[in-house]
XYZ file of N, CA and C in Angstrom:
492
model
N 7.867 1.704 -24.199
C 7.157 0.921 -23.213
C 5.957 0.228 -23.838
N 5.518 0.691 -24.982
C 4.396 0.026 -25.644
C 4.738 -1.424 -25.937
N 6.035 -1.730 -26.138
C 6.460 -3.102 -26.374
C 6.189 -3.982 -25.164
N 6.078 -3.377 -23.985
C 5.818 -4.135 -22.770
C 4.557 -4.976 -22.929
N 3.533 -4.407 -23.546
C 2.260 -5.112 -23.687
C 2.365 -6.339 -24.577
N 3.387 -6.403 -25.405
C 3.548 -7.574 -26.266
C 4.175 -8.760 -25.532
N 4.718 -8.536 -24.327
C 5.378 -9.641 -23.620
C 4.567 -10.177 -22.447
N 3.396 -9.571 -22.171
C 2.626 -10.063 -21.029
C 1.505 -10.984 -21.501
N 1.123 -11.926 -20.656
C 0.074 -12.881 -21.023
C -1.280 -12.199 -21.236
N -2.121 -12.839 -22.019
C -3.439 -12.316 -22.358
C -4.276 -12.012 -21.123
N -4.244 -12.899 -20.119
C -5.074 -12.659 -18.932
C -4.654 -11.383 -18.198
N -3.356 -11.039 -18.257
C -2.922 -9.783 -17.640
C -3.368 -8.584 -18.466
N -3.346 -8.723 -19.772
C -3.856 -7.651 -20.622
C -5.333 -7.402 -20.334
N -6.074 -8.481 -20.139
C -7.494 -8.340 -19.822
C -7.680 -7.652 -18.469
N -6.848 -7.997 -17.499
C -6.907 -7.357 -16.190
C -6.602 -5.866 -16.317
N -5.524 -5.540 -17.044
C -5.159 -4.140 -17.245
C -6.287 -3.364 -17.922
N -6.900 -3.971 -18.930
C -8.007 -3.320 -19.629
C -9.151 -3.014 -18.661
N -9.463 -3.960 -17.778
C -10.516 -3.739 -16.777
C -10.169 -2.576 -15.856
N -8.953 -2.577 -15.341
C -8.527 -1.526 -14.417
C -8.550 -0.167 -15.118
N -8.053 -0.118 -16.341
C -8.038 1.141 -17.092
C -9.455 1.635 -17.337
N -10.363 0.738 -17.699
C -11.735 1.181 -17.959
C -12.399 1.712 -16.690
N -12.032 1.189 -15.539
C -12.593 1.650 -14.266
C -11.980 2.985 -13.843
N -10.689 3.178 -14.091
C -9.974 4.320 -13.503
C -9.721 5.499 -14.434
N -9.944 5.346 -15.710
C -9.550 6.394 -16.656
C -10.148 7.765 -16.326
N -11.394 7.811 -15.905
C -12.064 9.095 -15.719
C -12.393 9.431 -14.268
N -11.830 8.708 -13.310
C -12.124 9.048 -11.915
C -11.264 10.234 -11.485
N -11.709 11.002 -10.487
C -10.992 12.224 -10.107
C -9.849 12.021 -9.108
N -9.195 10.886 -9.182
C -8.020 10.578 -8.362
C -6.952 10.070 -9.316
N -5.702 10.460 -9.105
C -4.600 10.022 -9.972
C -4.314 8.542 -9.758
N -4.208 7.804 -10.867
C -3.901 6.373 -10.831
C -2.706 6.117 -11.737
N -1.764 5.327 -11.240
C -0.628 4.879 -12.051
C -0.476 3.373 -11.894
N 0.062 2.751 -12.934
C 0.380 1.325 -12.867
C 1.786 1.139 -13.411
N 2.578 0.374 -12.655
C 3.949 0.037 -13.059
C 4.144 -1.458 -12.896
N 4.853 -2.095 -13.838
C 5.121 -3.524 -13.691
C 6.234 -3.773 -12.670
N 6.136 -4.912 -12.010
C 7.153 -5.296 -11.025
C 8.106 -6.340 -11.596
N 8.032 -6.586 -12.869
C 8.862 -7.608 -13.513
C 10.308 -7.161 -13.672
N 11.187 -8.136 -13.654
C 12.609 -7.849 -13.869
C 12.851 -7.278 -15.265
N 12.025 -7.700 -16.251
C 12.192 -7.205 -17.624
C 11.866 -5.714 -17.715
N 11.117 -5.212 -16.754
C 10.715 -3.802 -16.744
C 11.364 -3.129 -15.542
N 12.665 -3.186 -15.471
C 13.448 -2.688 -14.339
C 13.094 -1.244 -13.995
N 12.961 -0.962 -12.704
C 12.791 0.407 -12.234
C 11.357 0.877 -12.116
N 10.391 -0.011 -12.245
C 8.974 0.340 -12.127
C 8.574 1.475 -13.073
N 8.791 1.275 -14.379
C 8.374 2.303 -15.341
C 6.850 2.351 -15.439
N 6.330 3.521 -15.664
C 4.884 3.671 -15.812
C 4.408 3.014 -17.104
N 3.365 2.208 -16.997
C 2.733 1.677 -18.212
C 1.338 2.271 -18.377
N 0.846 2.940 -17.315
C -0.463 3.577 -17.403
C -0.558 4.711 -16.387
N -1.120 5.831 -16.825
C -1.556 6.914 -15.942
C -2.934 7.340 -16.435
N -3.815 7.727 -15.519
C -5.147 8.133 -15.956
C -5.187 9.635 -16.260
N -6.364 10.092 -16.720
C -6.518 11.498 -17.109
C -6.281 12.452 -15.942
N -6.694 12.053 -14.738
C -6.510 12.932 -13.581
C -5.025 13.121 -13.268
N -4.217 12.083 -13.484
C -2.776 12.215 -13.293
C -2.224 13.272 -14.248
N -2.670 13.208 -15.502
C -2.229 14.201 -16.483
C -2.656 15.609 -16.057
N -3.893 15.737 -15.612
C -4.425 17.040 -15.205
C -3.680 17.580 -13.980
N -3.439 16.725 -13.004
C -2.786 17.153 -11.764
C -1.334 17.544 -11.987
N -0.594 16.734 -12.747
C 0.846 16.962 -12.898
C 1.195 17.868 -14.077
N 0.290 17.975 -15.050
C 0.583 18.768 -16.241
C 1.325 17.996 -17.319
N 1.639 16.724 -17.051
C 2.344 15.888 -18.030
C 1.345 15.077 -18.848
N 1.559 15.043 -20.147
C 0.793 14.181 -21.027
C 1.351 12.765 -20.899
N 0.497 11.782 -20.912
C 0.971 10.397 -20.723
C 2.007 9.987 -21.760
N 1.912 10.534 -22.965
C 2.909 10.181 -23.988
C 4.316 10.630 -23.607
N 4.416 11.657 -22.765
C 5.713 12.156 -22.308
C 6.323 11.281 -21.222
N 5.500 10.538 -20.487
C 5.991 9.896 -19.267
C 5.870 8.382 -19.229
N 5.079 7.787 -20.125
C 5.001 6.326 -20.148
C 6.403 5.774 -20.405
N 6.786 4.816 -19.588
C 8.127 4.240 -19.692
C 9.109 4.845 -18.699
N 8.711 5.940 -18.048
C 9.573 6.572 -17.048
C 9.153 6.154 -15.647
N 10.099 6.197 -14.743
C 9.827 6.008 -13.326
C 9.249 7.318 -12.785
N 8.380 7.250 -11.801
C 7.740 8.456 -11.239
C 8.715 9.423 -10.571
N 9.977 9.078 -10.512
C 10.956 9.981 -9.893
C 11.054 11.318 -10.615
N 10.569 11.395 -11.852
C 10.623 12.664 -12.574
C 9.787 13.740 -11.870
N 8.891 13.338 -10.977
C 8.079 14.297 -10.232
C 8.799 14.854 -8.998
N 9.909 14.265 -8.637
C 10.620 14.714 -7.432
C 11.338 16.036 -7.689
N 11.472 16.854 -6.635
C 12.210 18.117 -6.789
C 13.677 17.846 -7.145
N 14.293 18.819 -7.824
C 15.710 18.666 -8.186
C 16.577 18.483 -6.953
N 16.300 19.272 -5.929
C 17.018 19.148 -4.656
C 16.166 18.312 -3.709
N 16.687 17.164 -3.273
C 15.896 16.329 -2.362
C 15.547 17.082 -1.076
N 14.378 16.806 -0.563
C 13.935 17.423 0.687
C 14.330 16.488 1.818
N 15.284 16.944 2.595
C 15.876 16.130 3.662
C 14.824 15.547 4.597
N 13.808 16.345 4.940
C 12.772 15.903 5.882
C 11.901 14.783 5.315
N 11.987 14.524 4.025
C 11.162 13.494 3.398
C 11.938 12.205 3.099
N 13.155 12.113 3.597
C 13.995 10.949 3.335
C 13.320 9.647 3.782
N 12.667 9.672 4.939
C 11.986 8.479 5.455
C 10.878 8.035 4.504
N 10.122 8.990 3.963
C 9.046 8.637 3.041
C 9.595 7.968 1.777
N 10.717 8.483 1.276
C 11.302 7.879 0.076
C 11.813 6.462 0.357
N 12.334 6.247 1.551
C 12.766 4.894 1.927
C 11.573 3.953 2.008
N 10.444 4.443 2.533
C 9.236 3.619 2.589
C 8.736 3.258 1.195
N 8.769 4.226 0.278
C 8.358 3.950 -1.106
C 9.266 2.894 -1.717
N 10.561 3.049 -1.544
C 11.519 2.092 -2.109
C 11.275 0.691 -1.549
N 11.066 0.597 -0.234
C 10.824 -0.707 0.385
C 9.517 -1.313 -0.124
N 8.498 -0.486 -0.256
C 7.218 -0.955 -0.777
C 7.383 -1.532 -2.174
N 8.080 -0.815 -3.042
C 8.262 -1.290 -4.408
C 9.103 -2.559 -4.463
N 10.108 -2.650 -3.615
C 10.969 -3.840 -3.605
C 10.250 -5.073 -3.073
N 9.417 -4.885 -2.051
C 8.828 -6.026 -1.351
C 7.357 -6.267 -1.672
N 6.681 -5.259 -2.210
C 5.259 -5.384 -2.473
C 4.389 -5.106 -1.261
N 4.996 -4.623 -0.179
C 4.224 -4.285 1.022
C 3.584 -2.912 0.804
N 2.268 -2.791 1.008
C 1.592 -1.506 0.766
C 2.092 -0.403 1.697
N 2.015 0.821 1.202
C 2.381 1.974 2.028
C 1.635 3.201 1.542
N 1.535 4.182 2.403
C 1.003 5.507 2.061
C 1.912 6.542 2.697
N 2.298 7.545 1.901
C 3.166 8.610 2.390
C 2.736 9.933 1.768
N 3.166 11.011 2.378
C 2.990 12.337 1.792
C 4.374 12.863 1.457
N 4.561 13.215 0.174
C 5.838 13.780 -0.266
C 5.575 15.031 -1.094
N 6.629 15.783 -1.320
C 6.545 16.942 -2.191
C 6.926 16.504 -3.598
N 6.060 16.783 -4.541
C 6.343 16.555 -5.953
C 6.293 17.888 -6.676
N 6.710 17.874 -7.942
C 6.745 19.093 -8.735
C 6.016 18.843 -10.050
N 5.092 19.743 -10.362
C 4.338 19.656 -11.611
C 5.230 20.051 -12.784
N 4.768 19.780 -13.981
C 5.506 20.163 -15.183
C 5.762 21.667 -15.209
N 4.851 22.444 -14.636
C 4.984 23.901 -14.587
C 5.947 24.378 -13.499
N 6.640 23.426 -12.853
C 7.597 23.684 -11.765
C 6.934 24.141 -10.471
N 5.649 23.933 -10.344
C 4.948 24.274 -9.107
C 4.978 23.049 -8.188
N 5.523 23.204 -6.974
C 5.534 22.072 -6.043
C 4.138 21.837 -5.455
N 3.886 20.575 -5.092
C 2.630 20.238 -4.428
C 2.859 19.060 -3.496
N 2.044 18.997 -2.450
C 2.102 17.857 -1.544
C 1.233 16.758 -2.123
N 1.791 15.557 -2.142
C 1.160 14.429 -2.806
C 1.008 13.287 -1.805
N -0.240 12.891 -1.547
C -0.496 11.693 -0.765
C -0.435 10.529 -1.732
N 0.549 9.660 -1.541
C 0.756 8.513 -2.429
C 0.462 7.239 -1.653
N -0.387 6.409 -2.231
C -0.643 5.075 -1.682
C -0.241 4.070 -2.740
N 0.581 3.120 -2.348
C 1.058 2.086 -3.267
C 0.589 0.724 -2.779
N 0.140 -0.075 -3.702
C -0.334 -1.426 -3.377
C 0.118 -2.352 -4.490
N 0.580 -3.531 -4.106
C 1.029 -4.498 -5.102
C -0.141 -5.329 -5.603
N 0.009 -5.807 -6.828
C -0.939 -6.749 -7.416
C -0.212 -8.082 -7.474
N -0.762 -9.039 -6.760
C -0.165 -10.371 -6.654
C -1.102 -11.361 -7.339
N -0.550 -12.242 -8.170
C -1.424 -13.244 -8.791
C -1.663 -14.410 -7.840
N -2.493 -15.353 -8.261
C -2.840 -16.457 -7.364
C -1.667 -17.387 -7.071
N -0.581 -17.249 -7.815
C 0.625 -18.031 -7.542
C 1.596 -17.295 -6.623
N 1.214 -16.105 -6.187
C 2.061 -15.338 -5.275
C 3.089 -14.458 -5.968
N 3.008 -14.322 -7.291
C 3.952 -13.491 -8.035
C 3.551 -12.021 -7.961
N 4.503 -11.174 -7.665
C 4.308 -9.727 -7.588
C 4.366 -9.195 -9.013
N 3.207 -8.785 -9.560
C 3.115 -8.409 -10.965
C 3.175 -6.905 -11.218
N 2.429 -6.142 -10.414
C 2.300 -4.705 -10.657
C 2.270 -3.943 -9.348
N 2.564 -2.665 -9.471
C 2.356 -1.733 -8.371
C 1.335 -0.714 -8.863
N 0.255 -0.570 -8.096
C -0.745 0.445 -8.399
C -0.484 1.618 -7.461
N -0.426 2.800 -8.041
C -0.266 4.000 -7.244
C -1.507 4.860 -7.332
N -1.908 5.378 -6.205
C -3.000 6.345 -6.159
C -2.421 7.602 -5.528
N -2.522 8.705 -6.265
C -1.961 9.955 -5.795
C -3.071 10.987 -5.647
N -2.995 11.731 -4.570
C -3.970 12.785 -4.313
C -3.219 14.055 -3.935
N -3.443 15.122 -4.695
C -2.840 16.403 -4.346
C -3.537 16.937 -3.105
N -2.750 17.236 -2.087
C -3.346 17.730 -0.848
C -2.848 19.133 -0.497
N -2.238 19.815 -1.448
C -1.714 21.150 -1.206
C -2.845 22.149 -0.989
N -3.863 22.084 -1.825
C -4.915 23.097 -1.803
C -5.843 22.961 -0.598
N -6.103 21.749 -0.205
C -7.029 21.545 0.908
C -6.540 20.401 1.767
N -6.762 20.492 3.062
C -6.307 19.400 3.924
C -7.071 18.115 3.639
N -6.386 17.014 3.766
C -7.025 15.716 3.541
C -7.793 15.337 4.802
N -8.957 14.771 4.616
C -9.718 14.338 5.783
C -9.758 12.815 5.830
N -10.245 12.284 6.945
C -10.237 10.832 7.144
C -11.088 10.105 6.113
N -12.181 10.701 5.690
C -13.046 10.049 4.695
C -12.318 9.932 3.363
N -11.663 11.027 2.908
C -10.901 10.973 1.660
C -9.788 9.934 1.748
N -9.108 9.915 2.882
C -8.017 8.950 3.080
C -8.562 7.526 3.007
N -9.688 7.251 3.639
C -10.276 5.913 3.611
C -10.734 5.555 2.199
N -11.269 6.533 1.451
C -11.664 6.277 0.061
C -10.470 5.857 -0.785
N -9.318 6.500 -0.573
C -8.104 6.132 -1.296
C -7.693 4.694 -0.948
N -7.704 4.373 0.329
C -7.334 3.023 0.773
C -8.305 1.996 0.190
N -9.601 2.284 0.240
C -10.603 1.364 -0.302
C -10.407 1.151 -1.801
N -10.166 2.235 -2.547
C -9.982 2.131 -3.988
C -8.764 1.289 -4.332
N -7.670 1.519 -3.650
C -6.455 0.758 -3.951
C -6.654 -0.724 -3.642
N -7.403 -1.034 -2.598
C -7.689 -2.437 -2.285
C -8.572 -3.074 -3.346
N -9.564 -2.354 -3.834
C -10.442 -2.886 -4.881
C -9.649 -3.152 -6.158
N -8.857 -2.179 -6.590
C -8.115 -2.316 -7.841
C -7.132 -3.482 -7.797
N -6.496 -3.674 -6.671
C -5.498 -4.743 -6.597
C -6.143 -6.120 -6.559
N -7.443 -6.185 -6.277
C -8.112 -7.484 -6.163
C -8.928 -7.856 -7.385
N -8.905 -7.044 -8.425
C -9.625 -7.421 -9.631
C -9.024 -8.711 -10.147
N -9.853 -9.706 -10.258
C -9.380 -11.045 -10.627
C -9.149 -11.143 -12.118
N -8.124 -11.901 -12.455
C -7.914 -12.154 -13.874
C -8.908 -13.223 -14.314
N -9.354 -13.156 -15.547
C -10.308 -14.146 -16.028
C -9.666 -15.530 -16.114
N -10.477 -16.540 -15.903
C -9.997 -17.914 -16.063
C -10.071 -18.271 -17.532
N -8.970 -18.733 -18.055
C -8.899 -19.038 -19.498
C -8.912 -20.534 -19.709
C-alpha cells in the first residue's frame, strides 16, 4: 500500500500529512482509506497510535487491508443492518455512525462506535473515507463524547487542500 502514495497528487499528500499530524496522538482511533477505483475495497492507508493501542494491531500488519479483519469470524446476525449501513456509506460517501462488535488481535471482542465521513474535493470527487472508532465496551458512551466524535470527523473532512 505504500505504493499508493506514489500515485496521488501532491496536494492530496499535503492534506494527508496535515490530517496525520493532527490525529496521530489523539486518544480516539482514526483510520483513512482511499475511495479510488485503483484502491479497490477501501484499504487502510493510515491508522493512528490509538487505533493500534485499542485493537492490538501494529499498523505495519494492517496497512493495505480492509477493516473487515476486525469483524468476528461468525457474523452477528443482529448487526446485519449496521454492516449494510457501513457498506452504503462507503459506496456513496454518505456519512454514518453505527455500533458494531469487533475483535481485537488478542481475540477479545469489543463494542465499537464507528463514524464514517467522506472527503470530497472541490470538484465533487469522493477521495477518502475517514473513520473514527471509539471502544465503548468498558464504559457507556455519553452525548458529549458522541458529539465530540461527530465534530472531529467534520473538522477532519473539511481540511482544505493547499492551492498550488
